[in-house]
Structure formats: C-alpha cells, structure tokens
C-alpha cells in the first residue's frame, strides 16, 4: 500500500491520500489500527512476565540502586548537626590549635543535646569515625556529658565543651565535621581507593593502611589466572563432549554437571580436606617421602586458584560446548581434504570458529570470579582473599556500609567496563551461552 | 578372491573393500570397483546403501575394515587424508564461515606453501572458471546456495587435484538451480579432464552427468554401467525399479527356450528376455517393461487385455494408467500425436510389447533386493 501511483479512486480505501498517513480499510491510520490489533497480545505478554519483572525489580534493581545511593549518602551529619553545619560555614582553621568561634560551640552543644535525647549522637560519631579514628568515643562520651554543659552564652558552651574533652579545643575534629557536612560525599569512594578526603582535599593514605587498590588488583589478577586455567582445562573437555557419540557425550555432560548438584560449601570444604597442612595431598606426599615438610597448599593464593578453578570450570565448559556443537565436522574434514595437517586444520578452521565459545565462557567465569566470596573466604587465608571478602568485612564487622557500597559499586563498574570492552572487541552477538 | 589384483586395474581401485562400524553388520560388503583416469563415476543409491561410506574411505576419513583402496597404483590406506591430494565437495559445502571467498580458495594453496602472487592468480582463475569473479571479499554467509556451491567446487579444484569427490553437492539446491549446476559441473569435468567420483541419491542427476554409474544397495554394487545400459538393460529388479519408471509384472517361469522365457502371469503366458530369472521352470520372476516401450494395439509379440484406469495429460505425452494382468499401476506413455485416438477411462483395450523389451529378472521386492550374487 505504499505504491504512490495508485489511482485516486475514492473507492480504494487502502490507498494513501497525498502525503498523508497510510490508512487501513476503515479509514483509520494504519499505525493506530496495527497498535490496536496487537495491544491484547502486548498486554498478555506483559502480564506473563510481570511476576518476574516485579521480583527482579524488588530483589535486584532496588538493592543495586540503594547500594549506589548509600555509597555517596552522608545525610546523617547535616540532619543530626544542622545548626553546627550552618555555624561552621566560612570558618577556616589557621593552625592546629585554632578553634572555631564560640557560636559554633553553642550550636554544636545544642545539636548534641537534641541528638542525645533521640539517641542519635553515636550514629553521627560512628559516621565521622570512619574518617578520623577515635571520634566515635568522643561523641559517646558527649552523649552523657552534654546535658550538663552550660549553654547560657556561646563562651560558656565553648568552655564547657573543652572541659569535657580537650579534643574539642583542637582544629582537626571541627575540620572533619566541616569536610563531611554535605548531604552527599565522595569520601567513601576516596576510601575505596586508599585515599582520605579531608579539609585540604584528597590525601593518600599511609602505605600500611592502603589495602583496597591492592585487593582490587589481586582480585582482577587471580580472576584472570583462573579464567585462563579454566579455558585451558575446559577446551579439550568441551571438544570431547561435542565430538563424542551421543551416549558417551551425555555421560560426560553429567560428570561436568555433577558439581552443580553438590553444595558450593561442600565442594570448597572438600578442597580444604585435600589441601590443608595435614590434608590428603600433604600426608600422601610426606608418607611417600617426596617432601620433608608439608607444602603450603592453602590459606594462600594457590588454594584460592585451585578451588575456584574447579568450581568455575563448568561455567567455562558449557558455553564452549554449545558453540562447538554447532561446528559441523565437515569443516575440519574439508580442511584436511584441502591439504591441511591436523594441527593446521585445528588452528585455521576449528579454533577460529570456537572463539565465541571461549569468549562467552571467559566472560562468564571472569565475572563470576571477580565477585567470588565463599571460596576465598574458606581457603584463601590472608593472601588469597578477594575484594568481596573485604566488602563483607565492612558490612559485618566495621559496619561501614558506605565504604562497602562504594567498593561494590566500583566492582560493578569494573564488570560493566569489561563487558563493554568485550562487546567492542568480540561483539556480544557472537556470544552463545546455550 | 585372492589378493591384490581382484579389483582390476584403474586409476582408483577398490579391492575387496568391506566396512563395518559396529563389528556386527557390514555397511559395505566386498566392494570391487575400478575407475579410469578422467572418468565421471557416480555412486547412486538410496540412503544407507553404503555409497557415502565408500566415498569417505576414498577420501581417508574412514578406514576400510578389510581390503584396500589404490590410487594411481599405490595403496592409500595408510596415507593421511591431507596427503592424498584429493579435492572434495561436501554436502553442505563446508565453506569456512570465518574466511572470505578469496581466503577460502587460497586455503589449499596456502597450506601447500604456494607463494602469494601465484596464489592470487590461481584463485582468480578458479573464480573465473565458476563465473564468480568479483565475489572475492564476500563471506560465505553473504552468498546464495548456488553461489556457495560454485565456490565449493572452485575450492576443490583450485589446487589442481587429479581426483575430485563430490558428496551430494546439489542436495540443498532447488530443482532449477540443481539442473543448471549439473551441466556446469559436467562442463568443468570435460574441460579439466579430472576424475570425478560423485555420490547422489537422485537418479536423474546421475543419468545426466555420469560416464558410468554404480548403483548401490544394501552395501553392494547392484550394477555398474553407463547410463543407457543401466536404463535399457538393468541386471536385476532393484536397478530396474530404482532407475527410471518401470512396469512390474510378477509371475512364474514356465520354461526358457534359447533367448525367450515363457512366464505365467496370473494365468496368461507372456514372452520375455531371460536376464536374471534362472533357466529352469517354476522360478518366481519379475518382469520389467519401460512405459515408453509399450503401445496400445493388437499387433506384437505380446498382446494382453488392459482396462484404462486414469489418463494424465502432460503436454508432449499422455500418461495412461492401466490394469494389466492384475497390476493396476501399469503405466503407458502415449505420444500426443494428432492422429492418436485417445482411449477413455473405463474402456477396455489391448496393449502390446516386444519380447526383448520385457526383461525377466529376479523376483526380489524393493525392500529386500537379493543382489547379484
């Protein structure tokens, strides 16, 4: 009906009027008519996916957005100390012993008295303690003492506060409050890359406190090593799977999938049994007289690599298998009939066609590895843990959820960047996961 | 039976070759076949008849369980496929999807260490041969089925092999393209003088292209002959039924006198040429008569009654289905001549054929042919 040379016959309802939209038989625009006819189908499709959509939204999208917000959220300081924040505006410390004007003290004491009533003074203390160690205890102490401070005049408040603890007579604590007086902060991200945000800007942490960049680097390095080992070990198995007779292939596939039917914790613990100092491997080697003292096989990077390679191997094999299954044997036969040796036929014909499988498996294993937690936690010791273990530590032990969220967000960005790079290099359309 | 010369002499010789995959049944039963240099030989047969297995053994992708295959006088059983120098066209072309057309064609030259300028000129020549110049940089997926087919043929020929194997290469094409490619492959064969071993299950394809056809069934060659012999003088009932259209009459041999067999078909005795029906009386036999060798009329060696069941107008001729001696699938082709007075459905008429056009063969059914043993 896009034919423009249709005769201008009035009876021809389907013919387009000059420059107008194409009409359906009853004269309504075709696009609207089409929309109406497929609307039912669309509604039904939406209704069918709705339960999953809601589930994903609640269990996945919302927590991720919440995490991203938490990584920059600093609302506790301006909400708990509103007067102090206003009073501190414009003050700049001239030296370590310079103190803010008495009005700041008065505002602060009033804020703290109110916060102590609501039992919120420890929350803000905890928040500031992430930036300057020891602040939390000062705030806790203040919760008990604030009521007794005389707030009749600013000067009295100042004297009273310094009387409670000499820290309040120094510039540094006020500078910390001043630095973190906004609704949002980049402080957690600075911490996540071993930096500290203070009144002079971003400062590098001392070397003995720097840990996160090293952990990120280690996580990426070990994940890469694990991915490469998985690819090397998985490739021949995937090839065998796709080139065996159906019955043998099914049996092999069951063996590959067998680990999935066992708990992850059990599999990791099994490695513990094998690798520990008095474990199966060390005991066997010692009793055979091959080694004098037990080898350090776990609680280090070696243990993490071995156990994670084993656990992630199926995720490498399955995408490879699904790609290799689609490569007909006639390609290699054709290459051989054209004069290629077995090796050349593999290198020039088979391998290039199996690359999408390696890519899919590689991306899958790397992304899984980079966020792995349980296995490094159990067999990794201190030198074999990943960034995710540190995130868990910040959530469970130090309760610094902001920092944990910032670390998690960085991990997420790293995966997205990797995905983008991969899409650019290999093309995500070439990835077949099954 | 005894040793190396049984297959005879030839460029390609299958010598007592047997093949079994499971150790219980033979897929290829004692195959002897000699193919001359420059010949176009087709292995024709239904699926599962062992023809592709034979081709794969010749290419080196399967090893014979027994016997040996010789190429140009040398046994090739222990030579790896890539050293045999045999070009091959596969069923689904097997063009490498990650290489361009030019790279596909250059591949066999590259692995042979031919230098780049030489490579380019030979690729160009091969493309010219299949009339595909200008497609060098396309990927196989960007070509139509017929174009992929041409490239596959060009790739199998680009390194100048003396022997080319083709495994049902036209199976995936539509009818018209298939016929076009049949002529094209035949012309290339005539031009280059290469030896071609071609596998197909399509009998018209085999008849069009081949110098000789080996009809396979049940792991054996049923008959090896040129197309006209195969069609006009089939050795057994399988070949008669498999090649072309055939009218069957099942009867009992009454007696065989010199060159004439007297066969009792449902009470009527007709004369036939004894081919494969034994020489005594009482044997079951199957008579085979080609539809175009039968005419309506009452003058000839054999004249029998027929009832017209169906008439199909086909332009140049009329297909007439008759009930003859109890077989109501009896087909006669009548030329559409102006003088022909066409019979009407239900009418009773007489058909006639000459003794030598009616071949008395073995009684085997299609499903279980007895072979030539």
PDB file of C-alpha atoms in Angstrom, chain A residues 245-419:
ATOM      1  CA  UNK A 245      28.760 -40.174  20.325  1.00  0.00           C
ATOM      2  CA  UNK A 246      25.570 -39.083  21.954  1.00  0.00           C
ATOM      3  CA  UNK A 247      25.572 -41.663  24.729  1.00  0.00           C
ATOM      4  CA  UNK A 248      29.147 -41.003  25.772  1.00  0.00           C
ATOM      5  CA  UNK A 249      28.603 -37.272  25.458  1.00  0.00           C
ATOM      6  CA  UNK A 250      25.607 -37.426  27.785  1.00  0.00           C
ATOM      7  CA  UNK A 251      27.607 -39.358  30.358  1.00  0.00           C
ATOM      8  CA  UNK A 252      30.445 -36.846  30.152  1.00  0.00           C
ATOM      9  CA  UNK A 253      27.987 -33.987  30.437  1.00  0.00           C
ATOM     10  CA  UNK A 254      26.572 -35.485  33.620  1.00  0.00           C
ATOM     11  CA  UNK A 255      30.102 -35.648  35.029  1.00  0.00           C
ATOM     12  CA  UNK A 256      30.612 -31.997  34.142  1.00  0.00           C
ATOM     13  CA  UNK A 257      27.316 -31.036  35.749  1.00  0.00           C
ATOM     14  CA  UNK A 258      27.800 -33.255  38.798  1.00  0.00           C
ATOM     15  CA  UNK A 259      29.438 -30.471  40.866  1.00  0.00           C
ATOM     16  CA  UNK A 260      26.284 -28.384  40.434  1.00  0.00           C
ATOM     17  CA  UNK A 261      24.379 -30.964  42.423  1.00  0.00           C
ATOM     18  CA  UNK A 262      26.713 -30.577  45.364  1.00  0.00           C
ATOM     19  CA  UNK A 263      26.687 -27.582  47.663  1.00  0.00           C
ATOM     20  CA  UNK A 264      29.305 -24.964  46.939  1.00  0.00           C
ATOM     21  CA  UNK A 265      30.305 -25.050  50.587  1.00  0.00           C
ATOM     22  CA  UNK A 266      30.787 -28.812  50.475  1.00  0.00           C
ATOM     23  CA  UNK A 267      32.973 -28.583  47.395  1.00  0.00           C
ATOM     24  CA  UNK A 268      35.123 -25.889  48.933  1.00  0.00           C
ATOM     25  CA  UNK A 269      35.367 -27.809  52.182  1.00  0.00           C
ATOM     26  CA  UNK A 270      36.434 -30.866  50.209  1.00  0.00           C
ATOM     27  CA  UNK A 271      39.353 -28.855  48.903  1.00  0.00           C
ATOM     28  CA  UNK A 272      40.161 -27.943  52.474  1.00  0.00           C
ATOM     29  CA  UNK A 273      40.373 -31.642  53.293  1.00  0.00           C
ATOM     30  CA  UNK A 274      42.702 -32.176  50.359  1.00  0.00           C
ATOM     31  CA  UNK A 275      44.917 -29.144  50.660  1.00  0.00           C
ATOM     32  CA  UNK A 276      45.419 -28.427  54.343  1.00  0.00           C
ATOM     33  CA  UNK A 277      48.696 -28.982  56.106  1.00  0.00           C
ATOM     34  CA  UNK A 278      47.663 -32.410  57.401  1.00  0.00           C
ATOM     35  CA  UNK A 279      45.431 -32.935  54.368  1.00  0.00           C
ATOM     36  CA  UNK A 280      45.273 -35.786  51.921  1.00  0.00           C
ATOM     37  CA  UNK A 281      47.844 -34.414  49.478  1.00  0.00           C
ATOM     38  CA  UNK A 282      50.440 -33.360  52.031  1.00  0.00           C
ATOM     39  CA  UNK A 283      50.096 -36.578  54.021  1.00  0.00           C
ATOM     40  CA  UNK A 284      50.441 -38.710  50.893  1.00  0.00           C
ATOM     41  CA  UNK A 285      53.485 -36.847  49.670  1.00  0.00           C
ATOM     42  CA  UNK A 286      55.092 -36.962  53.092  1.00  0.00           C
ATOM     43  CA  UNK A 287      54.444 -40.674  53.548  1.00  0.00           C
ATOM     44  CA  UNK A 288      55.937 -41.347  50.121  1.00  0.00           C
ATOM     45  CA  UNK A 289      58.961 -39.421  51.237  1.00  0.00           C
ATOM     46  CA  UNK A 290      58.736 -36.911  48.407  1.00  0.00           C
ATOM     47  CA  UNK A 291      58.641 -33.893  50.719  1.00  0.00           C
ATOM     48  CA  UNK A 292      60.077 -33.321  54.157  1.00  0.00           C
ATOM     49  CA  UNK A 293      57.714 -30.681  55.499  1.00  0.00           C
ATOM     50  CA  UNK A 294      54.121 -30.053  54.387  1.00  0.00           C
ATOM     51  CA  UNK A 295      53.672 -27.737  51.399  1.00  0.00           C
ATOM     52  CA  UNK A 296      51.634 -24.564  51.948  1.00  0.00           C
ATOM     53  CA  UNK A 297      48.773 -25.524  49.617  1.00  0.00           C
ATOM     54  CA  UNK A 298      46.014 -23.439  51.149  1.00  0.00           C
ATOM     55  CA  UNK A 299      45.363 -20.235  53.057  1.00  0.00           C
ATOM     56  CA  UNK A 300      47.174 -18.580  50.196  1.00  0.00           C
ATOM     57  CA  UNK A 301      46.610 -17.664  46.547  1.00  0.00           C
ATOM     58  CA  UNK A 302      47.399 -21.175  45.364  1.00  0.00           C
ATOM     59  CA  UNK A 303      44.492 -22.591  47.345  1.00  0.00           C
ATOM     60  CA  UNK A 304      42.110 -19.936  46.028  1.00  0.00           C
ATOM     61  CA  UNK A 305      43.151 -20.556  42.425  1.00  0.00           C
ATOM     62  CA  UNK A 306      42.860 -24.338  42.660  1.00  0.00           C
ATOM     63  CA  UNK A 307      39.483 -24.402  44.403  1.00  0.00           C
ATOM     64  CA  UNK A 308      37.918 -21.649  42.290  1.00  0.00           C
ATOM     65  CA  UNK A 309      39.151 -23.158  39.031  1.00  0.00           C
ATOM     66  CA  UNK A 310      37.460 -26.384  39.988  1.00  0.00           C
ATOM     67  CA  UNK A 311      34.229 -24.682  40.965  1.00  0.00           C
ATOM     68  CA  UNK A 312      34.006 -22.402  37.935  1.00  0.00           C
ATOM     69  CA  UNK A 313      35.101 -24.939  35.311  1.00  0.00           C
ATOM     70  CA  UNK A 314      31.537 -25.998  34.326  1.00  0.00           C
ATOM     71  CA  UNK A 315      30.711 -22.373  33.547  1.00  0.00           C
ATOM     72  CA  UNK A 316      33.546 -22.420  31.032  1.00  0.00           C
ATOM     73  CA  UNK A 317      32.767 -25.818  29.546  1.00  0.00           C
ATOM     74  CA  UNK A 318      29.060 -25.350  28.913  1.00  0.00           C
ATOM     75  CA  UNK A 319      29.215 -22.229  26.683  1.00  0.00           C
ATOM     76  CA  UNK A 320      32.193 -23.717  24.834  1.00  0.00           C
ATOM     77  CA  UNK A 321      30.287 -26.952  24.320  1.00  0.00           C
ATOM     78  CA  UNK A 322      27.225 -25.194  22.982  1.00  0.00           C
ATOM     79  CA  UNK A 323      29.343 -23.356  20.419  1.00  0.00           C
ATOM     80  CA  UNK A 324      31.431 -26.366  19.423  1.00  0.00           C
ATOM     81  CA  UNK A 325      28.317 -28.485  18.974  1.00  0.00           C
ATOM     82  CA  UNK A 326      27.290 -26.197  16.136  1.00  0.00           C
ATOM     83  CA  UNK A 327      30.580 -26.603  14.233  1.00  0.00           C
ATOM     84  CA  UNK A 328      29.952 -29.415  11.752  1.00  0.00           C
ATOM     85  CA  UNK A 329      32.749 -31.983  11.463  1.00  0.00           C
ATOM     86  CA  UNK A 330      32.738 -31.396   7.720  1.00  0.00           C
ATOM     87  CA  UNK A 331      34.723 -28.152   8.189  1.00  0.00           C
ATOM     88  CA  UNK A 332      37.728 -29.938   9.605  1.00  0.00           C
ATOM     89  CA  UNK A 333      37.314 -32.701   7.050  1.00  0.00           C
ATOM     90  CA  UNK A 334      37.182 -30.114   4.289  1.00  0.00           C
ATOM     91  CA  UNK A 335      40.355 -28.503   5.621  1.00  0.00           C
ATOM     92  CA  UNK A 336      42.125 -31.858   5.650  1.00  0.00           C
ATOM     93  CA  UNK A 337      40.924 -32.761   2.184  1.00  0.00           C
ATOM     94  CA  UNK A 338      42.361 -29.427   1.026  1.00  0.00           C
ATOM     95  CA  UNK A 339      45.750 -30.454   2.344  1.00  0.00           C
ATOM     96  CA  UNK A 340      45.874 -29.086   5.885  1.00  0.00           C
ATOM     97  CA  UNK A 341      47.532 -31.153   8.588  1.00  0.00           C
ATOM     98  CA  UNK A 342      45.540 -31.961  11.715  1.00  0.00           C
ATOM     99  CA  UNK A 343      47.150 -29.062  13.522  1.00  0.00           C
ATOM    100  CA  UNK A 344      46.644 -26.566  10.702  1.00  0.00           C
ATOM    101  CA  UNK A 345      43.039 -27.651  10.299  1.00  0.00           C
ATOM    102  CA  UNK A 346      42.521 -27.052  14.001  1.00  0.00           C
ATOM    103  CA  UNK A 347      44.349 -23.732  14.107  1.00  0.00           C
ATOM    104  CA  UNK A 348      42.954 -22.212  10.937  1.00  0.00           C
ATOM    105  CA  UNK A 349      39.468 -23.694  10.758  1.00  0.00           C
ATOM    106  CA  UNK A 350      38.232 -25.183  14.024  1.00  0.00           C
ATOM    107  CA  UNK A 351      39.723 -22.844  16.582  1.00  0.00           C
ATOM    108  CA  UNK A 352      38.536 -19.555  14.986  1.00  0.00           C
ATOM    109  CA  UNK A 353      35.010 -20.889  14.939  1.00  0.00           C
ATOM    110  CA  UNK A 354      35.182 -21.911  18.586  1.00  0.00           C
ATOM    111  CA  UNK A 355      36.393 -18.475  19.755  1.00  0.00           C
ATOM    112  CA  UNK A 356      32.873 -17.197  20.553  1.00  0.00           C
ATOM    113  CA  UNK A 357      32.570 -20.095  22.993  1.00  0.00           C
ATOM    114  CA  UNK A 358      35.854 -19.224  24.679  1.00  0.00           C
ATOM    115  CA  UNK A 359      34.724 -15.614  24.841  1.00  0.00           C
ATOM    116  CA  UNK A 360      31.361 -16.459  26.361  1.00  0.00           C
ATOM    117  CA  UNK A 361      32.896 -18.862  28.869  1.00  0.00           C
ATOM    118  CA  UNK A 362      35.699 -16.442  29.652  1.00  0.00           C
ATOM    119  CA  UNK A 363      33.398 -13.502  30.339  1.00  0.00           C
ATOM    120  CA  UNK A 364      31.102 -15.678  32.428  1.00  0.00           C
ATOM    121  CA  UNK A 365      33.915 -17.160  34.519  1.00  0.00           C
ATOM    122  CA  UNK A 366      35.716 -13.852  34.949  1.00  0.00           C
ATOM    123  CA  UNK A 367      32.584 -12.015  36.059  1.00  0.00           C
ATOM    124  CA  UNK A 368      31.698 -14.822  38.472  1.00  0.00           C
ATOM    125  CA  UNK A 369      35.270 -14.970  39.790  1.00  0.00           C
ATOM    126  CA  UNK A 370      35.663 -11.249  40.313  1.00  0.00           C
ATOM    127  CA  UNK A 371      32.790 -11.225  42.806  1.00  0.00           C
ATOM    128  CA  UNK A 372      33.522 -14.578  44.438  1.00  0.00           C
ATOM    129  CA  UNK A 373      33.272 -14.727  48.202  1.00  0.00           C
ATOM    130  CA  UNK A 374      32.821 -18.097  49.891  1.00  0.00           C
ATOM    131  CA  UNK A 375      35.766 -19.977  48.403  1.00  0.00           C
ATOM    132  CA  UNK A 376      38.440 -17.305  49.010  1.00  0.00           C
ATOM    133  CA  UNK A 377      36.987 -16.840  52.495  1.00  0.00           C
ATOM    134  CA  UNK A 378      37.450 -20.532  53.328  1.00  0.00           C
ATOM    135  CA  UNK A 379      40.691 -21.441  51.558  1.00  0.00           C
ATOM    136  CA  UNK A 380      42.207 -18.033  50.829  1.00  0.00           C
ATOM    137  CA  UNK A 381      43.763 -17.140  54.173  1.00  0.00           C
ATOM    138  CA  UNK A 382      45.014 -13.553  54.166  1.00  0.00           C
ATOM    139  CA  UNK A 383      46.961 -13.570  50.915  1.00  0.00           C
ATOM    140  CA  UNK A 384      44.242 -15.300  48.929  1.00  0.00           C
ATOM    141  CA  UNK A 385      41.179 -13.230  49.756  1.00  0.00           C
ATOM    142  CA  UNK A 386      39.308 -11.117  47.242  1.00  0.00           C
ATOM    143  CA  UNK A 387      37.794  -7.647  47.377  1.00  0.00           C
ATOM    144  CA  UNK A 388      34.408  -9.225  48.086  1.00  0.00           C
ATOM    145  CA  UNK A 389      35.738 -10.618  51.355  1.00  0.00           C
ATOM    146  CA  UNK A 390      36.714  -7.098  52.362  1.00  0.00           C
ATOM    147  CA  UNK A 391      33.277  -5.831  51.387  1.00  0.00           C
ATOM    148  CA  UNK A 392      31.735  -8.472  53.621  1.00  0.00           C
ATOM    149  CA  UNK A 393      34.131  -7.452  56.396  1.00  0.00           C
ATOM    150  CA  UNK A 394      32.990  -3.829  56.108  1.00  0.00           C
ATOM    151  CA  UNK A 395      29.351  -4.854  56.215  1.00  0.00           C
ATOM    152  CA  UNK A 396      29.627  -7.347  59.070  1.00  0.00           C
ATOM    153  CA  UNK A 397      32.447  -6.109  61.273  1.00  0.00           C
ATOM    154  CA  UNK A 398      33.141  -2.389  60.881  1.00  0.00           C
ATOM    155  CA  UNK A 399      29.535  -1.673  59.828  1.00  0.00           C
ATOM    156  CA  UNK A 400      30.908   0.838  57.325  1.00  0.00           C
ATOM    157  CA  UNK A 401      28.182   0.195  54.771  1.00  0.00           C
ATOM    158  CA  UNK A 402      29.026   3.327  52.810  1.00  0.00           C
ATOM    159  CA  UNK A 403      32.510   2.054  52.086  1.00  0.00           C
ATOM    160  CA  UNK A 404      31.187  -1.425  51.308  1.00  0.00           C
ATOM    161  CA  UNK A 405      28.710   0.135  48.875  1.00  0.00           C
ATOM    162  CA  UNK A 406      31.453   2.198  47.237  1.00  0.00           C
ATOM    163  CA  UNK A 407      33.630  -0.911  46.810  1.00  0.00           C
ATOM    164  CA  UNK A 408      30.670  -2.832  45.420  1.00  0.00           C
ATOM    165  CA  UNK A 409      29.834  -0.036  43.003  1.00  0.00           C
ATOM    166  CA  UNK A 410      33.421   0.008  41.766  1.00  0.00           C
ATOM    167  CA  UNK A 411      33.273  -3.732  41.225  1.00  0.00           C
ATOM    168  CA  UNK A 412      30.037  -3.295  39.295  1.00  0.00           C
ATOM    169  CA  UNK A 413      31.592  -0.586  37.127  1.00  0.00           C
ATOM    170  CA  UNK A 414      34.627  -2.781  36.503  1.00  0.00           C
ATOM    171  CA  UNK A 415      32.356  -5.581  35.234  1.00  0.00           C
ATOM    172  CA  UNK A 416      30.355  -3.192  33.049  1.00  0.00           C
ATOM    173  CA  UNK A 417      33.546  -1.740  31.573  1.00  0.00           C
ATOM    174  CA  UNK A 418      34.790  -5.243  30.891  1.00  0.00           C
ATOM    175  CA  UNK A 419      31.512  -6.119  29.235  1.00  0.00           C
TER     176      UNK A 419
END
